[in-house]
XYZ file of C-alpha atoms in Angstrom:
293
model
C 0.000 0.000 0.000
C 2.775 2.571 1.100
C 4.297 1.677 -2.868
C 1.444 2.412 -4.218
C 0.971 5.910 -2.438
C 4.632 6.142 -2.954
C 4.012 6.288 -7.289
C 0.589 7.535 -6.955
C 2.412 10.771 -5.405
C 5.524 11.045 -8.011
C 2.414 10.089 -11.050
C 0.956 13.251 -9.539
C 4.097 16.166 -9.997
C 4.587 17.244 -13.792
C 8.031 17.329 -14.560
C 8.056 20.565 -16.087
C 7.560 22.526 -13.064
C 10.569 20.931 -11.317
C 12.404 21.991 -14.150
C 10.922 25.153 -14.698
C 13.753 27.152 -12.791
C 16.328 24.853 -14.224
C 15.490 25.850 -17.251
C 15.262 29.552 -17.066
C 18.723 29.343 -14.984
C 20.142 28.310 -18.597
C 18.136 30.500 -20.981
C 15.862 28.342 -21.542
C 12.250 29.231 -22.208
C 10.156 27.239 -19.936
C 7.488 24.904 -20.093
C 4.251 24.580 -17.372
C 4.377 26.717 -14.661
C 7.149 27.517 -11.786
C 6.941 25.292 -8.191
C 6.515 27.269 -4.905
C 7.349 26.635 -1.416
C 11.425 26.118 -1.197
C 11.339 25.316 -5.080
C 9.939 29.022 -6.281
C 12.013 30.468 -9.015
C 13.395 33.728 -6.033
C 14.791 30.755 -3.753
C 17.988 30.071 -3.599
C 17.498 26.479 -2.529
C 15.340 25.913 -5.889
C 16.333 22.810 -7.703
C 17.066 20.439 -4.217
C 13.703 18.508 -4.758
C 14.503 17.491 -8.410
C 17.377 15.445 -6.585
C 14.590 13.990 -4.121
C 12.683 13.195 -7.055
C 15.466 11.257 -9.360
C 16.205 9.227 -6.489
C 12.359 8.369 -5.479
C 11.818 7.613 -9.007
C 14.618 5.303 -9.113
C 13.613 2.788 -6.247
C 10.109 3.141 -6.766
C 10.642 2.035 -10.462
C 13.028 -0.498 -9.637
C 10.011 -1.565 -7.130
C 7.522 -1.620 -9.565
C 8.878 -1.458 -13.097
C 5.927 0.775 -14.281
C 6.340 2.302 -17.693
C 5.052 5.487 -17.126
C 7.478 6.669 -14.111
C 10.374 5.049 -16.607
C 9.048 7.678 -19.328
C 9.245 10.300 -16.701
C 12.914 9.710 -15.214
C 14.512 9.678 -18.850
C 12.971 12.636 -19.944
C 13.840 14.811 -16.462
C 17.096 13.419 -17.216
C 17.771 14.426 -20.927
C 16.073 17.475 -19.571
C 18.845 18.284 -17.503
C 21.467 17.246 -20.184
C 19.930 20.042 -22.110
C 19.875 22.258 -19.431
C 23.853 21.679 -18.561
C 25.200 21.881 -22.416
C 23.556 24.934 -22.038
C 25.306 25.913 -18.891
C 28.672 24.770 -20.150
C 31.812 23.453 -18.110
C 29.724 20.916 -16.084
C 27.542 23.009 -14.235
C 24.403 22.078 -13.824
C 21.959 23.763 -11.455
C 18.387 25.830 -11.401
C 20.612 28.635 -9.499
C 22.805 30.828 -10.735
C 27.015 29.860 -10.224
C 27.081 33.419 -8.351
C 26.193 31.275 -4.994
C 28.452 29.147 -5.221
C 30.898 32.668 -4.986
C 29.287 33.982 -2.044
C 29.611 30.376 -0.340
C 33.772 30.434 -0.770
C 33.442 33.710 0.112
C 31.901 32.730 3.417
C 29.222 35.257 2.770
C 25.754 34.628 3.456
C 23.750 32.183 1.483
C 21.382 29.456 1.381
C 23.085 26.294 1.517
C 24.082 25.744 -2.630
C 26.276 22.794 -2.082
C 23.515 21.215 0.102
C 21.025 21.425 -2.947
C 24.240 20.020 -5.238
C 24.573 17.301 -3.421
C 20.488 16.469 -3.754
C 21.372 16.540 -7.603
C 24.390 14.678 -7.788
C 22.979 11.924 -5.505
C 19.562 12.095 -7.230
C 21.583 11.593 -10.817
C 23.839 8.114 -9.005
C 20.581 6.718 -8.045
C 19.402 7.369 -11.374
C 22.552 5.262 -12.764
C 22.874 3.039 -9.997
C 19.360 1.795 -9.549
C 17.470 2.988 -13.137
C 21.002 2.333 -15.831
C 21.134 5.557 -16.917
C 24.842 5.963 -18.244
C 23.662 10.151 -19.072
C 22.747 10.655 -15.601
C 26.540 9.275 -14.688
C 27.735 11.598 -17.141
C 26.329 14.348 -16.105
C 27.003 13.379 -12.216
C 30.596 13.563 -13.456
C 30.417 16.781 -15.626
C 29.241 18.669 -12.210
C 31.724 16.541 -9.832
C 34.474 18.158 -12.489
C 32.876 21.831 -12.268
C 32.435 21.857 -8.226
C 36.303 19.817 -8.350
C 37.203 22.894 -10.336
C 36.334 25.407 -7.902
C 37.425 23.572 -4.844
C 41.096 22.917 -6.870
C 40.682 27.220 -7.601
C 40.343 27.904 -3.548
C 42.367 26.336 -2.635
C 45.248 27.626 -4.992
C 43.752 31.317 -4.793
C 42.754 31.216 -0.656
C 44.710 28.244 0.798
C 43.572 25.230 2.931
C 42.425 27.122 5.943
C 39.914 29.495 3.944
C 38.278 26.674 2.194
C 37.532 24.508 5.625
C 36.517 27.534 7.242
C 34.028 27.973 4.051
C 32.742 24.608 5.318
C 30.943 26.028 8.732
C 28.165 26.617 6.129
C 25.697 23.568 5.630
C 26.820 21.664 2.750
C 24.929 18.965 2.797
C 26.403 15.414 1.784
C 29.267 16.189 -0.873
C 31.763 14.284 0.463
C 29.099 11.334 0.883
C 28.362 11.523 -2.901
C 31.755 12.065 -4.070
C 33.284 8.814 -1.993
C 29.901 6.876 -4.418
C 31.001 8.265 -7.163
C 34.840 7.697 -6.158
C 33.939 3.942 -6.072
C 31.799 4.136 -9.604
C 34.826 5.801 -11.494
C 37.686 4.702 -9.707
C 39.497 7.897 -10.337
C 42.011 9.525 -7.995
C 40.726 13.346 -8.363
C 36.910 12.278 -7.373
C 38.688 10.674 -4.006
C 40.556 13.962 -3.926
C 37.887 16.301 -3.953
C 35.632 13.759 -1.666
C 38.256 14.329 1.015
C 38.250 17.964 0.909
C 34.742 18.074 2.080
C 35.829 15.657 5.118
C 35.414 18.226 7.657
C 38.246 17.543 10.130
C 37.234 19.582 12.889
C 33.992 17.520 12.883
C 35.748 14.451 12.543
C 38.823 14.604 14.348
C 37.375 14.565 17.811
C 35.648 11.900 17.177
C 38.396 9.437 17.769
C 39.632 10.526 21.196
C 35.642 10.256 21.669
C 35.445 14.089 22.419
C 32.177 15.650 22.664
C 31.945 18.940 20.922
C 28.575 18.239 19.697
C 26.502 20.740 21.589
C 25.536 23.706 19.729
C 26.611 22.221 16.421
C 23.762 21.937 13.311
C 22.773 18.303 13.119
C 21.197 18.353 9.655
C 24.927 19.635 8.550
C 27.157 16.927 10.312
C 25.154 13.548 10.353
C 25.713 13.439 6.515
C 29.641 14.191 6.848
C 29.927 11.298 9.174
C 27.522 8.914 6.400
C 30.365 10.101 3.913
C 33.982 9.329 6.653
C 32.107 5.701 6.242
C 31.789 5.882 2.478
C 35.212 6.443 2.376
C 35.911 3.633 4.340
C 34.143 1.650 2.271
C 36.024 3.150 -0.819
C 39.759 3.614 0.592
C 39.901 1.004 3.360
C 41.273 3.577 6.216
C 40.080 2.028 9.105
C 40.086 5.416 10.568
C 37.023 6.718 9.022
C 34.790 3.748 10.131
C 36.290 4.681 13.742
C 35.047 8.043 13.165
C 32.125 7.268 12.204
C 31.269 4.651 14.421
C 32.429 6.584 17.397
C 29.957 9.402 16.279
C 27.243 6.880 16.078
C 27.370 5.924 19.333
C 28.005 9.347 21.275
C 24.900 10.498 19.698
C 22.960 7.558 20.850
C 24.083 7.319 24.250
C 23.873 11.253 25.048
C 21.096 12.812 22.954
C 18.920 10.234 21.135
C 14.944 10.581 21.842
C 13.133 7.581 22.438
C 11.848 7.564 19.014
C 15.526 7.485 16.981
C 15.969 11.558 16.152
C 18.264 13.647 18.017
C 18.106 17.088 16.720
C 16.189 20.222 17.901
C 15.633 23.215 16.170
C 18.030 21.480 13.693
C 20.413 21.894 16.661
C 21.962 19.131 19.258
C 22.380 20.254 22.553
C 24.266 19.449 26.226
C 24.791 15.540 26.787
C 22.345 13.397 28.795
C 19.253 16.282 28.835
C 16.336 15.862 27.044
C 13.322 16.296 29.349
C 13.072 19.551 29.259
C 12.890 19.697 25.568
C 9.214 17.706 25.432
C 6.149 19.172 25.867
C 2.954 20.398 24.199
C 2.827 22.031 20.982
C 4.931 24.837 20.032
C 7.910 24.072 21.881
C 7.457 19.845 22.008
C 7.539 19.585 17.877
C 10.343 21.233 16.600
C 13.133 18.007 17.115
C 13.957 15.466 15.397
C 12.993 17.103 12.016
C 12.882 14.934 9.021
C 15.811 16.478 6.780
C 18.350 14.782 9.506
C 16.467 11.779 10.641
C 16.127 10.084 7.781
């Protein structure tokens, strides 16, 4: 039954409004009409959900094999092809690349590599799980163009400037750059993986130091995901450490009954959690669904 709500839902979006900003991003005229909410053409997270949608589309086709969602996922897909030979260099995004400036320059901005990451995982699953070799080509167009910028930091601002660009959210680049690291096998995709390892996340983590309180959830559970990608990819049996010893700090010092962790996006002192339940508005703003999952 959940399947079947699970296609009736992705049935029910037309693919030309989630591509309505990607489109106009590249000069495109487009087709249909724009999406609201966090996807409206004036947001500057526009073009996360297309991600979202790649990647439901991929396990619930591989669930049910129906023709119709098939149809769908190849033509978002060219879609976007379109969309980044349009772009040029790789880049492919509904937002403009001037973001992705104001992110190295540690300026304020809504989270662009987070909504990268959305597309780049969105466009594995689509090769991964739905055999789409133009989806892993144009996973590897944009892994070159954000490789490009990272490679351009670092020469232009040094090592220190680009980690300290990474106390923005960022979502889980180095967890989809270690996947595609083990797809291509190539040393520069393990390279630029690494450089979104965040070591002052990760390093404490294996002397078991807690310097989790205060710190953004929804930004570090997918960094630690990624240190065991890596593993996975590289062998260091470091990162599974890392990871591992992560894991269980959160679960033995701020874990709700129910599995999340986080509130207001936010962890906070070890071993207290009563006060943060209650009635309505203060009792439902943890363990928000962005992290959880």
């Amino acid at each position: 039954a959940s399947m079947q709500v699970n296609l009736n839902y992705l049935l029910s979006i037309d693919p030309d409004t989630l591509l309505w900003a990607w489109r106009r991003n590249a000069g495109e005229h487009p087709k249909g009409r724009p999406a609201g909410g966090w996807e409206a053409p004036h947001m500057e997270l526009r073009g996360h959900f297309l991600g979202h949608y790649l990647s439901a589309c991929a396990m619930t086709w591989a669930s049910t094999n129906h023709s119709v969602l098939d149809g769908r996922m190849r033509y978002v897909v060219s879609a976007m092809a379109e969309v980044a030979a349009r772009l040029g260099g790789g880049y492919l995004s509904a937002f403009p690349e001037s973001l992705l400036d104001r992110f190295e320059r540690i300026e304020p901005v809504w989270a662009p590599y987070y909504t990268l990451h959305k597309v780049l995982q969105g466009l594995l699953d689509q090769y991964t799980i739905a055999g789409s070799s133009l989806a892993l080509q144009l996973a590897i167009g944009l892994a070159a163009y954000v490789g490009g910028r990272l490679e351009r930091v670092l020469s232009t601002s040094g090592l220190t400037h680009h980690w300290a660009t990474l106390n923005m959210e960022y979502g889980g680049m180095n967890d989809v750059l270690w996947q595609l690291a083990a797809i291509t096998g190539r040393p520069e995709h393990r390279r630029w993986a690494s450089l979104f390892d965040k070591p002052c996340f990760l390093s404490p983590q294996a002397t078991h130091e807690d310097r989790l309180s205060k710190m953004h959830a929804n930004t570090h559970v997918p960094i630690a995901i990624g240190a065991l990608h890596r593993h996975e990819v590289t062998g260091e049996p470091v990162f599974r450490l890392l990871a591992e010893n992560f894991l269980d700090l959160l679960n033995t010092t701020r874990t709700f009954a129910t599995g999340g962790s986080s509130h207001h996006e936010n962890w906070g002192s070890p071993n207290k959690l009563g006060h943060l339940l209650g009635p309505p508005p203060f009792g439902t703003v943890h363990q928000e669904s962005c992290v959880t999952h």
